[in-house]
PDB file of C-alpha atoms and ligand atoms in Angstrom:
ATOM      1  CA  MET A   1     -16.097  -2.516  20.577  1.00 87.00           C
ATOM      2  CA  GLY A   2     -13.850  -1.910  17.566  1.00 98.00           C
ATOM      3  CA  LEU A   3     -13.099  -4.563  14.949  1.00 98.00           C
ATOM      4  CA  LEU A   4      -9.364  -4.132  15.614  1.00 98.00           C
ATOM      5  CA  ASP A   5      -9.434  -3.653  19.411  1.00 98.00           C
ATOM      6  CA  GLY A   6      -6.098  -4.648  20.935  1.00 97.00           C
ATOM      7  CA  GLN A   7      -4.372  -5.089  17.546  1.00 98.00           C
ATOM      8  CA  LYS A   8      -0.928  -3.565  16.978  1.00 98.00           C
ATOM      9  CA  GLY A   9       1.032  -3.145  13.788  1.00 98.00           C
ATOM     10  CA  LEU A  10       2.740  -1.030  11.167  1.00 98.00           C
ATOM     11  CA  ILE A  11       1.327   1.091   8.352  1.00 98.00           C
ATOM     12  CA  PHE A  12       3.968   1.882   5.711  1.00 98.00           C
ATOM     13  CA  GLY A  13       3.428   4.644   3.158  1.00 98.00           C
ATOM     14  CA  ILE A  14       2.065   7.879   4.598  1.00 98.00           C
ATOM     15  CA  ALA A  15       3.462  10.850   2.664  1.00 98.00           C
ATOM     16  CA  ASN A  16       0.654  13.333   3.414  1.00 97.00           C
ATOM     17  CA  ASP A  17      -3.025  13.498   4.349  1.00 97.00           C
ATOM     18  CA  ARG A  18      -4.067  12.328   0.870  1.00 97.00           C
ATOM     19  CA  SER A  19      -2.053   9.095   1.079  1.00 98.00           C
ATOM     20  CA  ILE A  20      -4.130   5.921   1.022  1.00 98.00           C
ATOM     21  CA  ALA A  21      -2.059   4.818   4.047  1.00 98.00           C
ATOM     22  CA  CYS A  22      -3.353   7.854   5.969  1.00 98.00           C
ATOM     23  CA  HIS A  23      -6.969   6.870   5.245  1.00 98.00           C
ATOM     24  CA  ILE A  24      -6.204   3.291   6.268  1.00 98.00           C
ATOM     25  CA  ALA A  25      -4.619   4.605   9.489  1.00 98.00           C
ATOM     26  CA  LYS A  26      -7.742   6.642  10.247  1.00 98.00           C
ATOM     27  CA  SER A  27      -9.986   3.578   9.789  1.00 98.00           C
ATOM     28  CA  PHE A  28      -7.670   1.279  11.775  1.00 98.00           C
ATOM     29  CA  ILE A  29      -7.409   3.691  14.710  1.00 97.00           C
ATOM     30  CA  ALA A  30     -11.196   4.241  14.727  1.00 97.00           C
ATOM     31  CA  GLU A  31     -11.544   0.456  15.100  1.00 98.00           C
ATOM     32  CA  GLY A  32      -9.168   0.328  18.073  1.00 97.00           C
ATOM     33  CA  ALA A  33      -5.765  -0.460  16.500  1.00 97.00           C
ATOM     34  CA  THR A  34      -2.411   0.900  17.702  1.00 97.00           C
ATOM     35  CA  CYS A  35      -0.063   1.730  14.832  1.00 98.00           C
ATOM     36  CA  GLY A  36       3.536   2.650  14.046  1.00 98.00           C
ATOM     37  CA  PHE A  37       4.255   4.611  10.870  1.00 98.00           C
ATOM     38  CA  PRO A  38       7.480   3.916   8.920  1.00 98.00           C
ATOM     39  CA  HIS A  39       8.036   6.666   6.340  1.00 98.00           C
ATOM     40  CA  LEU A  40      10.571   7.704   3.715  1.00 98.00           C
ATOM     41  CA  PRO A  41      13.539   9.232   5.634  1.00 98.00           C
ATOM     42  CA  GLY A  42      14.194  12.971   5.742  1.00 98.00           C
ATOM     43  CA  GLU A  43      13.161  15.797   8.064  1.00 97.00           C
ATOM     44  CA  LYS A  44      10.726  17.270   5.555  1.00 97.00           C
ATOM     45  CA  ASN A  45       9.068  13.874   5.064  1.00 98.00           C
ATOM     46  CA  GLU A  46       8.798  13.341   8.810  1.00 98.00           C
ATOM     47  CA  ARG A  47       7.173  16.770   9.258  1.00 97.00           C
ATOM     48  CA  ARG A  48       4.603  15.963   6.541  1.00 98.00           C
ATOM     49  CA  VAL A  49       3.798  12.580   8.094  1.00 98.00           C
ATOM     50  CA  LEU A  50       3.340  14.144  11.543  1.00 98.00           C
ATOM     51  CA  LYS A  51       1.105  16.831  10.026  1.00 97.00           C
ATOM     52  CA  ALA A  52      -1.027  14.169   8.281  1.00 98.00           C
ATOM     53  CA  LEU A  53      -1.304  12.173  11.518  1.00 98.00           C
ATOM     54  CA  SER A  54      -2.249  15.265  13.476  1.00 97.00           C
ATOM     55  CA  ALA A  55      -5.008  15.984  10.910  1.00 95.00           C
ATOM     56  CA  ILE A  56      -6.547  12.593  11.733  1.00 94.00           C
ATOM     57  CA  GLU A  57      -5.978  13.264  15.446  1.00 92.00           C
ATOM     58  CA  VAL A  58      -3.473  10.505  16.183  1.00 91.00           C
ATOM     59  CA  ALA A  59      -2.363  11.053  19.770  1.00 88.00           C
ATOM     60  CA  ASP A  60       1.394  10.606  20.359  1.00 91.00           C
ATOM     61  CA  PRO A  61       2.233   9.250  16.846  1.00 96.00           C
ATOM     62  CA  TRP A  62       5.109   6.790  16.554  1.00 98.00           C
ATOM     63  CA  VAL A  63       6.968   7.448  13.294  1.00 98.00           C
ATOM     64  CA  LEU A  64      10.150   5.768  12.062  1.00 97.00           C
ATOM     65  CA  PRO A  65      12.370   6.475   9.046  1.00 98.00           C
ATOM     66  CA  CYS A  66      12.560   3.628   6.521  1.00 98.00           C
ATOM     67  CA  ASP A  67      13.687   3.564   2.922  1.00 98.00           C
ATOM     68  CA  VAL A  68      12.427   0.139   1.846  1.00 98.00           C
ATOM     69  CA  SER A  69      15.237  -0.208  -0.698  1.00 98.00           C
ATOM     70  CA  SER A  70      17.557  -0.616   2.319  1.00 98.00           C
ATOM     71  CA  ASP A  71      17.573  -3.948   4.211  1.00 98.00           C
ATOM     72  CA  GLU A  72      19.257  -2.153   7.093  1.00 98.00           C
ATOM     73  CA  ASP A  73      16.381   0.358   7.378  1.00 98.00           C
ATOM     74  CA  ILE A  74      13.795  -2.450   7.345  1.00 98.00           C
ATOM     75  CA  ASP A  75      15.795  -4.374   9.996  1.00 98.00           C
ATOM     76  CA  ASN A  76      15.884  -1.251  12.178  1.00 98.00           C
ATOM     77  CA  VAL A  77      12.125  -0.752  11.882  1.00 98.00           C
ATOM     78  CA  PHE A  78      11.351  -4.311  12.961  1.00 98.00           C
ATOM     79  CA  ALA A  79      13.922  -4.243  15.795  1.00 98.00           C
ATOM     80  CA  ALA A  80      12.283  -1.042  17.099  1.00 98.00           C
ATOM     81  CA  THR A  81       8.828  -2.593  16.639  1.00 98.00           C
ATOM     82  CA  LYS A  82       9.828  -5.680  18.642  1.00 98.00           C
ATOM     83  CA  GLU A  83      11.008  -3.396  21.431  1.00 98.00           C
ATOM     84  CA  LYS A  84       7.876  -1.216  21.352  1.00 98.00           C
ATOM     85  CA  PHE A  85       5.075  -3.747  20.713  1.00 98.00           C
ATOM     86  CA  ASP A  86       6.807  -7.126  21.337  1.00 98.00           C
ATOM     87  CA  SER A  87       4.405  -8.784  18.882  1.00 98.00           C
ATOM     88  CA  ILE A  88       2.265  -7.428  16.037  1.00 98.00           C
ATOM     89  CA  ASP A  89      -1.016  -8.329  14.314  1.00 98.00           C
ATOM     90  CA  PHE A  90      -0.860  -6.461  10.994  1.00 99.00           C
ATOM     91  CA  VAL A  91       1.372  -4.773   8.450  1.00 99.00           C
ATOM     92  CA  VAL A  92       0.021  -2.514   5.715  1.00 99.00           C
ATOM     93  CA  HIS A  93       2.271  -1.989   2.666  1.00 99.00           C
ATOM     94  CA  SER A  94       0.971   1.127   0.892  1.00 98.00           C
ATOM     95  CA  LEU A  95       3.968   2.381  -1.060  1.00 98.00           C
ATOM     96  CA  ALA A  96       5.401   2.359  -4.543  1.00 98.00           C
ATOM     97  CA  PHE A  97       7.909   4.204  -6.682  1.00 98.00           C
ATOM     98  CA  ALA A  98       8.881   4.467 -10.353  1.00 98.00           C
ATOM     99  CA  ASP A  99      10.726   7.200 -12.230  1.00 97.00           C
ATOM    100  CA  ARG A 100       7.878   9.364 -13.568  1.00 96.00           C
ATOM    101  CA  THR A 101       9.781  10.051 -16.832  1.00 97.00           C
ATOM    102  CA  TYR A 102       8.699   6.565 -17.928  1.00 97.00           C
ATOM    103  CA  LEU A 103       5.098   6.802 -16.702  1.00 96.00           C
ATOM    104  CA  LYS A 104       3.820   8.291 -19.931  1.00 94.00           C
ATOM    105  CA  HIS A 105       2.037   6.756 -22.896  1.00 92.00           C
ATOM    106  CA  GLY A 106       4.636   5.613 -25.426  1.00 93.00           C
ATOM    107  CA  MET A 107       7.458   5.283 -22.895  1.00 96.00           C
ATOM    108  CA  PHE A 108       7.190   1.658 -21.696  1.00 98.00           C
ATOM    109  CA  ALA A 109       9.528   0.209 -24.331  1.00 98.00           C
ATOM    110  CA  GLU A 110      12.010   2.971 -23.408  1.00 98.00           C
ATOM    111  CA  THR A 111      12.262   1.851 -19.744  1.00 98.00           C
ATOM    112  CA  PRO A 112      15.966   1.542 -18.841  1.00 98.00           C
ATOM    113  CA  ARG A 113      17.164  -1.502 -16.870  1.00 98.00           C
ATOM    114  CA  ASP A 114      17.910   0.513 -13.714  1.00 98.00           C
ATOM    115  CA  VAL A 115      14.491   2.211 -13.756  1.00 98.00           C
ATOM    116  CA  PHE A 116      12.789  -1.187 -14.147  1.00 98.00           C
ATOM    117  CA  SER A 117      14.830  -2.757 -11.303  1.00 98.00           C
ATOM    118  CA  GLN A 118      14.234   0.179  -8.974  1.00 98.00           C
ATOM    119  CA  ALA A 119      10.456   0.123  -9.565  1.00 98.00           C
ATOM    120  CA  LEU A 120      10.305  -3.634  -8.911  1.00 98.00           C
ATOM    121  CA  ASP A 121      12.616  -3.400  -5.893  1.00 99.00           C
ATOM    122  CA  ILE A 122      10.757  -0.602  -4.081  1.00 98.00           C
ATOM    123  CA  SER A 123       7.223  -1.472  -5.155  1.00 98.00           C
ATOM    124  CA  ALA A 124       7.239  -5.299  -5.044  1.00 99.00           C
ATOM    125  CA  TYR A 125      10.348  -6.846  -3.447  1.00 99.00           C
ATOM    126  CA  SER A 126       9.854  -4.636  -0.387  1.00 99.00           C
ATOM    127  CA  LEU A 127       6.706  -6.628   0.473  1.00 99.00           C
ATOM    128  CA  VAL A 128       8.765  -9.834   0.630  1.00 99.00           C
ATOM    129  CA  ALA A 129      11.476  -8.146   2.726  1.00 99.00           C
ATOM    130  CA  ILE A 130       8.836  -6.768   5.116  1.00 99.00           C
ATOM    131  CA  ALA A 131       6.948 -10.085   5.390  1.00 99.00           C
ATOM    132  CA  LYS A 132      10.178 -11.891   6.292  1.00 98.00           C
ATOM    133  CA  ARG A 133      10.725  -9.531   9.260  1.00 98.00           C
ATOM    134  CA  ALA A 134       7.036  -9.414  10.253  1.00 99.00           C
ATOM    135  CA  LYS A 135       6.686 -13.214  10.499  1.00 98.00           C
ATOM    136  CA  PRO A 136       8.602 -13.724  13.784  1.00 98.00           C
ATOM    137  CA  LEU A 137       6.651 -10.862  15.392  1.00 98.00           C
ATOM    138  CA  MET A 138       3.244 -12.249  14.346  1.00 98.00           C
ATOM    139  CA  THR A 139       3.177 -14.770  17.162  1.00 98.00           C
ATOM    140  CA  ARG A 140      -0.645 -14.965  17.203  1.00 97.00           C
ATOM    141  CA  GLY A 141      -0.862 -15.020  13.391  1.00 98.00           C
ATOM    142  CA  GLY A 142      -1.615 -11.809  11.546  1.00 98.00           C
ATOM    143  CA  SER A 143      -2.598  -9.956   8.414  1.00 98.00           C
ATOM    144  CA  ILE A 144      -0.323  -8.469   5.754  1.00 99.00           C
ATOM    145  CA  LEU A 145      -1.953  -6.187   3.228  1.00 99.00           C
ATOM    146  CA  ALA A 146      -0.565  -4.600   0.034  1.00 99.00           C
ATOM    147  CA  MET A 147      -2.037  -1.918  -2.212  1.00 98.00           C
ATOM    148  CA  THR A 148      -2.270  -2.562  -5.926  1.00 98.00           C
ATOM    149  CA  TYR A 149      -3.955  -1.297  -9.116  1.00 98.00           C
ATOM    150  CA  TYR A 150      -5.726  -2.773 -12.166  1.00 98.00           C
ATOM    151  CA  GLY A 151      -2.730  -1.788 -14.343  1.00 97.00           C
ATOM    152  CA  SER A 152      -1.195  -5.091 -13.142  1.00 98.00           C
ATOM    153  CA  GLN A 153      -3.724  -7.039 -15.214  1.00 98.00           C
ATOM    154  CA  LYS A 154      -4.421  -4.766 -18.195  1.00 97.00           C
ATOM    155  CA  ALA A 155      -2.118  -2.423 -20.086  1.00 96.00           C
ATOM    156  CA  ILE A 156      -3.285   1.000 -18.910  1.00 94.00           C
ATOM    157  CA  PRO A 157      -1.681   3.830 -20.910  1.00 92.00           C
ATOM    158  CA  GLY A 158       0.926   5.629 -18.805  1.00 94.00           C
ATOM    159  CA  TYR A 159       1.015   3.084 -15.949  1.00 96.00           C
ATOM    160  CA  ASN A 160       3.820   1.185 -17.715  1.00 97.00           C
ATOM    161  CA  VAL A 161       6.586  -0.223 -15.488  1.00 98.00           C
ATOM    162  CA  MET A 162       4.400   0.329 -12.434  1.00 98.00           C
ATOM    163  CA  GLY A 163       1.913  -2.169 -13.902  1.00 98.00           C
ATOM    164  CA  VAL A 164       4.692  -4.738 -14.163  1.00 98.00           C
ATOM    165  CA  ALA A 165       5.704  -4.006 -10.546  1.00 98.00           C
ATOM    166  CA  LYS A 166       2.085  -4.417  -9.395  1.00 98.00           C
ATOM    167  CA  ALA A 167       1.851  -7.782 -11.198  1.00 98.00           C
ATOM    168  CA  ALA A 168       4.953  -8.875  -9.237  1.00 99.00           C
ATOM    169  CA  LEU A 169       3.448  -7.490  -6.028  1.00 99.00           C
ATOM    170  CA  GLU A 170       0.189  -9.407  -6.532  1.00 98.00           C
ATOM    171  CA  ALA A 171       2.053 -12.639  -7.338  1.00 98.00           C
ATOM    172  CA  SER A 172       4.185 -12.069  -4.227  1.00 99.00           C
ATOM    173  CA  THR A 173       1.052 -11.835  -2.054  1.00 98.00           C
ATOM    174  CA  ARG A 174      -0.052 -15.245  -3.347  1.00 98.00           C
ATOM    175  CA  TYR A 175       3.340 -16.886  -2.711  1.00 99.00           C
ATOM    176  CA  LEU A 176       3.589 -15.279   0.727  1.00 99.00           C
ATOM    177  CA  ALA A 177       0.018 -16.392   1.524  1.00 99.00           C
ATOM    178  CA  ALA A 178       0.850 -19.982   0.528  1.00 98.00           C
ATOM    179  CA  GLU A 179       4.001 -20.007   2.659  1.00 98.00           C
ATOM    180  CA  LEU A 180       2.887 -18.071   5.749  1.00 98.00           C
ATOM    181  CA  GLY A 181      -0.605 -19.574   6.069  1.00 98.00           C
ATOM    182  CA  GLU A 182       0.639 -22.367   8.323  1.00 98.00           C
ATOM    183  CA  PHE A 183       1.711 -19.698  10.831  1.00 98.00           C
ATOM    184  CA  GLY A 184      -1.775 -18.143  10.801  1.00 98.00           C
ATOM    185  CA  ILE A 185      -0.558 -15.206   8.711  1.00 99.00           C
ATOM    186  CA  ARG A 186      -2.899 -14.041   5.941  1.00 99.00           C
ATOM    187  CA  VAL A 187      -1.587 -12.017   2.992  1.00 99.00           C
ATOM    188  CA  ASN A 188      -3.921 -10.114   0.671  1.00 99.00           C
ATOM    189  CA  SER A 189      -3.992  -7.134  -1.647  1.00 98.00           C
ATOM    190  CA  VAL A 190      -6.537  -4.410  -2.295  1.00 98.00           C
ATOM    191  CA  SER A 191      -6.797  -3.093  -5.852  1.00 98.00           C
ATOM    192  CA  ALA A 192      -8.014   0.476  -5.485  1.00 98.00           C
ATOM    193  CA  GLY A 193      -9.566   2.538  -8.230  1.00 98.00           C
ATOM    194  CA  PRO A 194      -7.758   5.800  -9.067  1.00 97.00           C
ATOM    195  CA  LEU A 195      -7.430   8.299  -6.194  1.00 97.00           C
ATOM    196  CA  ARG A 196      -5.846  11.748  -6.191  1.00 96.00           C
ATOM    197  CA  THR A 197      -2.527  11.316  -4.357  1.00 97.00           C
ATOM    198  CA  LEU A 198       1.105  12.349  -4.912  1.00 95.00           C
ATOM    199  CA  SER A 199       1.826   8.998  -6.595  1.00 94.00           C
ATOM    200  CA  SER A 200      -1.141   8.959  -8.955  1.00 94.00           C
ATOM    201  CA  MET A 201      -0.350  12.501 -10.121  1.00 91.00           C
ATOM    202  CA  ALA A 202       2.912  11.097 -11.552  1.00 88.00           C
ATOM    203  CA  VAL A 203       0.991   8.867 -13.968  1.00 88.00           C
ATOM    204  CA  GLY A 204       0.591  10.468 -17.393  1.00 84.00           C
ATOM    205  CA  GLY A 205      -3.074  10.903 -18.464  1.00 87.00           C
ATOM    206  CA  ILE A 206      -4.489  10.369 -14.957  1.00 90.00           C
ATOM    207  CA  ASP A 207      -7.225  13.006 -15.398  1.00 92.00           C
ATOM    208  CA  GLU A 208      -8.570  11.111 -18.392  1.00 93.00           C
ATOM    209  CA  ILE A 209      -8.659   7.939 -16.279  1.00 94.00           C
ATOM    210  CA  PHE A 210     -10.700   9.670 -13.525  1.00 96.00           C
ATOM    211  CA  ASP A 211     -13.120  10.967 -16.121  1.00 96.00           C
ATOM    212  CA  TRP A 212     -13.492   7.611 -17.902  1.00 95.00           C
ATOM    213  CA  VAL A 213     -14.015   5.643 -14.655  1.00 96.00           C
ATOM    214  CA  SER A 214     -16.689   8.073 -13.445  1.00 97.00           C
ATOM    215  CA  LYS A 215     -18.621   7.467 -16.663  1.00 97.00           C
ATOM    216  CA  LYS A 216     -18.070   3.723 -17.137  1.00 97.00           C
ATOM    217  CA  ALA A 217     -17.749   2.136 -13.676  1.00 98.00           C
ATOM    218  CA  PRO A 218     -20.927   0.323 -12.542  1.00 98.00           C
ATOM    219  CA  LEU A 219     -21.306   2.802  -9.643  1.00 98.00           C
ATOM    220  CA  ARG A 220     -20.782   5.728 -12.111  1.00 98.00           C
ATOM    221  CA  ARG A 221     -18.199   7.403  -9.903  1.00 98.00           C
ATOM    222  CA  ASN A 222     -14.635   7.139  -8.686  1.00 98.00           C
ATOM    223  CA  VAL A 223     -13.909   5.390  -5.429  1.00 98.00           C
ATOM    224  CA  GLU A 224     -13.152   7.300  -2.195  1.00 98.00           C
ATOM    225  CA  ALA A 225     -10.055   6.633  -0.095  1.00 98.00           C
ATOM    226  CA  GLY A 226     -12.214   5.978   2.981  1.00 98.00           C
ATOM    227  CA  GLU A 227     -13.744   3.019   1.131  1.00 98.00           C
ATOM    228  CA  VAL A 228     -10.276   1.513   0.717  1.00 98.00           C
ATOM    229  CA  GLY A 229      -9.722   2.078   4.462  1.00 98.00           C
ATOM    230  CA  LYS A 230     -12.908   0.169   5.308  1.00 98.00           C
ATOM    231  CA  THR A 231     -11.892  -2.826   3.163  1.00 98.00           C
ATOM    232  CA  ALA A 232      -8.439  -2.783   4.776  1.00 99.00           C
ATOM    233  CA  VAL A 233     -10.129  -2.986   8.208  1.00 98.00           C
ATOM    234  CA  TYR A 234     -12.157  -5.972   7.016  1.00 98.00           C
ATOM    235  CA  LEU A 235      -9.009  -7.762   5.796  1.00 98.00           C
ATOM    236  CA  ALA A 236      -7.091  -7.104   9.024  1.00 98.00           C
ATOM    237  CA  SER A 237     -10.042  -8.131  11.210  1.00 98.00           C
ATOM    238  CA  ASP A 238     -11.413 -11.476  12.252  1.00 98.00           C
ATOM    239  CA  LEU A 239     -14.221 -10.971   9.702  1.00 98.00           C
ATOM    240  CA  ALA A 240     -11.670 -12.056   7.062  1.00 98.00           C
ATOM    241  CA  SER A 241     -10.228 -14.969   9.083  1.00 98.00           C
ATOM    242  CA  GLY A 242     -10.753 -17.338   6.130  1.00 98.00           C
ATOM    243  CA  VAL A 243      -9.433 -14.978   3.431  1.00 98.00           C
ATOM    244  CA  THR A 244      -5.847 -15.161   2.180  1.00 99.00           C
ATOM    245  CA  GLY A 245      -3.994 -14.838  -1.120  1.00 98.00           C
ATOM    246  CA  GLU A 246      -6.863 -12.696  -2.438  1.00 98.00           C
ATOM    247  CA  ASN A 247      -6.906  -9.472  -4.403  1.00 98.00           C
ATOM    248  CA  ILE A 248     -10.024  -7.446  -3.603  1.00 98.00           C
ATOM    249  CA  PHE A 249     -11.063  -4.679  -5.997  1.00 98.00           C
ATOM    250  CA  VAL A 250     -12.332  -1.468  -4.414  1.00 98.00           C
ATOM    251  CA  ASP A 251     -12.894   0.364  -7.675  1.00 98.00           C
ATOM    252  CA  ALA A 252     -16.616   1.152  -7.971  1.00 98.00           C
ATOM    253  CA  GLY A 253     -16.771  -2.027 -10.060  1.00 98.00           C
ATOM    254  CA  TYR A 254     -14.696  -0.705 -12.977  1.00 98.00           C
ATOM    255  CA  SER A 255     -12.658  -3.916 -13.407  1.00 97.00           C
ATOM    256  CA  VAL A 256     -15.729  -6.068 -14.174  1.00 97.00           C
ATOM    257  CA  VAL A 257     -16.744  -4.008 -17.202  1.00 96.00           C
ATOM    258  CA  GLY A 258     -15.507  -4.868 -20.712  1.00 89.00           C
ATOM    259  CA  LEU A 259     -15.940  -2.037 -23.192  1.00 72.00           C
TER     260      LEU A 259
HETATM  261  P1  NAD B   1       1.388   8.349  -1.906  1.00 73.75           P
HETATM  262  O1  NAD B   1       2.332   9.080  -2.785  1.00 73.75           O
HETATM  263  O2  NAD B   1       0.650   9.113  -0.908  1.00 73.75           O
HETATM  264  O3  NAD B   1       2.106   7.122  -1.204  1.00 73.75           O
HETATM  265  C1  NAD B   1       3.207   6.451  -1.761  1.00 73.75           C
HETATM  266  C2  NAD B   1       4.180   6.235  -0.637  1.00 73.75           C
HETATM  267  O4  NAD B   1       5.308   5.474  -1.074  1.00 73.75           O
HETATM  268  C3  NAD B   1       4.737   7.543  -0.077  1.00 73.75           C
HETATM  269  O5  NAD B   1       4.500   7.606   1.311  1.00 73.75           O
HETATM  270  C4  NAD B   1       6.221   7.451  -0.353  1.00 73.75           C
HETATM  271  O6  NAD B   1       7.023   8.069   0.615  1.00 73.75           O
HETATM  272  C5  NAD B   1       6.397   5.944  -0.310  1.00 73.75           C
HETATM  273  N1  NAD B   1       7.683   5.517  -0.872  1.00 73.75           N
HETATM  274  C6  NAD B   1       8.150   5.694  -2.139  1.00 73.75           C
HETATM  275  N2  NAD B   1       9.411   5.193  -2.220  1.00 73.75           N
HETATM  276  C7  NAD B   1       9.712   4.684  -0.983  1.00 73.75           C
HETATM  277  C8  NAD B   1      10.855   4.058  -0.443  1.00 73.75           C
HETATM  278  N3  NAD B   1      11.972   3.835  -1.169  1.00 73.75           N
HETATM  279  N4  NAD B   1      10.833   3.679   0.855  1.00 73.75           N
HETATM  280  C9  NAD B   1       9.742   3.910   1.620  1.00 73.75           C
HETATM  281  N5  NAD B   1       8.618   4.493   1.165  1.00 73.75           N
HETATM  282  C10 NAD B   1       8.617   4.887  -0.130  1.00 73.75           C
HETATM  283  O7  NAD B   1       0.376   7.641  -2.941  1.00 73.75           O
HETATM  284  P2  NAD B   1      -0.765   6.552  -2.705  1.00 73.75           P
HETATM  285  O8  NAD B   1      -1.636   6.677  -3.890  1.00 73.75           O
HETATM  286  O9  NAD B   1      -1.333   6.672  -1.353  1.00 73.75           O
HETATM  287  O10 NAD B   1       0.020   5.183  -2.860  1.00 73.75           O
HETATM  288  C11 NAD B   1      -0.041   4.152  -1.897  1.00 73.75           C
HETATM  289  C12 NAD B   1      -0.149   2.798  -2.575  1.00 73.75           C
HETATM  290  O11 NAD B   1      -1.421   2.691  -3.215  1.00 73.75           O
HETATM  291  C13 NAD B   1       0.888   2.547  -3.659  1.00 73.75           C
HETATM  292  O12 NAD B   1       1.263   1.193  -3.631  1.00 73.75           O
HETATM  293  C14 NAD B   1       0.106   2.852  -4.924  1.00 73.75           C
HETATM  294  O13 NAD B   1       0.657   2.223  -6.054  1.00 73.75           O
HETATM  295  C15 NAD B   1      -1.220   2.244  -4.533  1.00 73.75           C
HETATM  296  N6  NAD B   1      -2.376   2.637  -5.356  1.00 73.75           N
HETATM  297  C16 NAD B   1      -2.655   3.946  -5.581  1.00 73.75           C
HETATM  298  C17 NAD B   1      -3.752   4.285  -6.343  1.00 73.75           C
HETATM  299  C18 NAD B   1      -4.076   5.728  -6.652  1.00 73.75           C
HETATM  300  O14 NAD B   1      -4.817   6.006  -7.595  1.00 73.75           O
HETATM  301  N7  NAD B   1      -3.602   6.687  -5.857  1.00 73.75           N
HETATM  302  C19 NAD B   1      -4.583   3.283  -6.882  1.00 73.75           C
HETATM  303  C20 NAD B   1      -4.286   1.958  -6.622  1.00 73.75           C
HETATM  304  C21 NAD B   1      -3.174   1.645  -5.848  1.00 73.75           C
END
């Protein structure tokens, strides 16, 4: 018996086998879930997603192109999902984007208006746009989960505009939780410690962050992506039936330490 037996849903955000979304997919499938995988459009991107899914032995993967800055793309994904699954139980939002030029210490005040808007649009508004389309398909209630980082709450050098986007994302989970709770839909976020992925490599000074966390976090190490996957399973499962609007840190305890 898996914790997610019979559950169906979408996992947004696989780019390659290092993506947090890929680790979440592995954990969800091991617990019995059936998933669709919307990914950034483009043949090369699709090939990488299929390769990542084959590495975790997903049989017959269902992948769909979706640039979340396009309402039309999101509409198409949910129309196809309605046709394929009829109803869904979960959506995982594991994606973000900001122009890396401005993800360096000393560059936050330089952030141009269009770079700021794009980061907030792709990394935060997309959760609202996705939740709107997920709601009518979550006929038995459901779980929506977003991925965030501690840079939403503290100014972490180099995280810059992405920290502002994550603050908006976390606030959006609370507002969505308050509004969708009456339909049995829970909305939460997981705040992961630093992990080596394509996105984190764009953050200036990331190696220093890994080093610092491994020395100062209560568990004296960095977190592993599989640990984020396990917490995501918990949040999507009935074990978390009373949990909504929460942000759960999976960061080896780093966020509780003041130094
Ligand atoms: P990743 O690069 O593997 O994943 C980011 C994903 O965002 C990619 O699949 C990319 O295609 C997608 N994306 C970017 N722009 C998009 C768009 N316009 N439309 C659709 N998809 C788009 O990196 P990751 O670390 O797995 O990131 C996943 C999530 O986890 C992000 O929200 C990230 O901020 C968050 N997070 C990462 C870390 C870390 O240290 N890696 C820590 C905490 C939170």
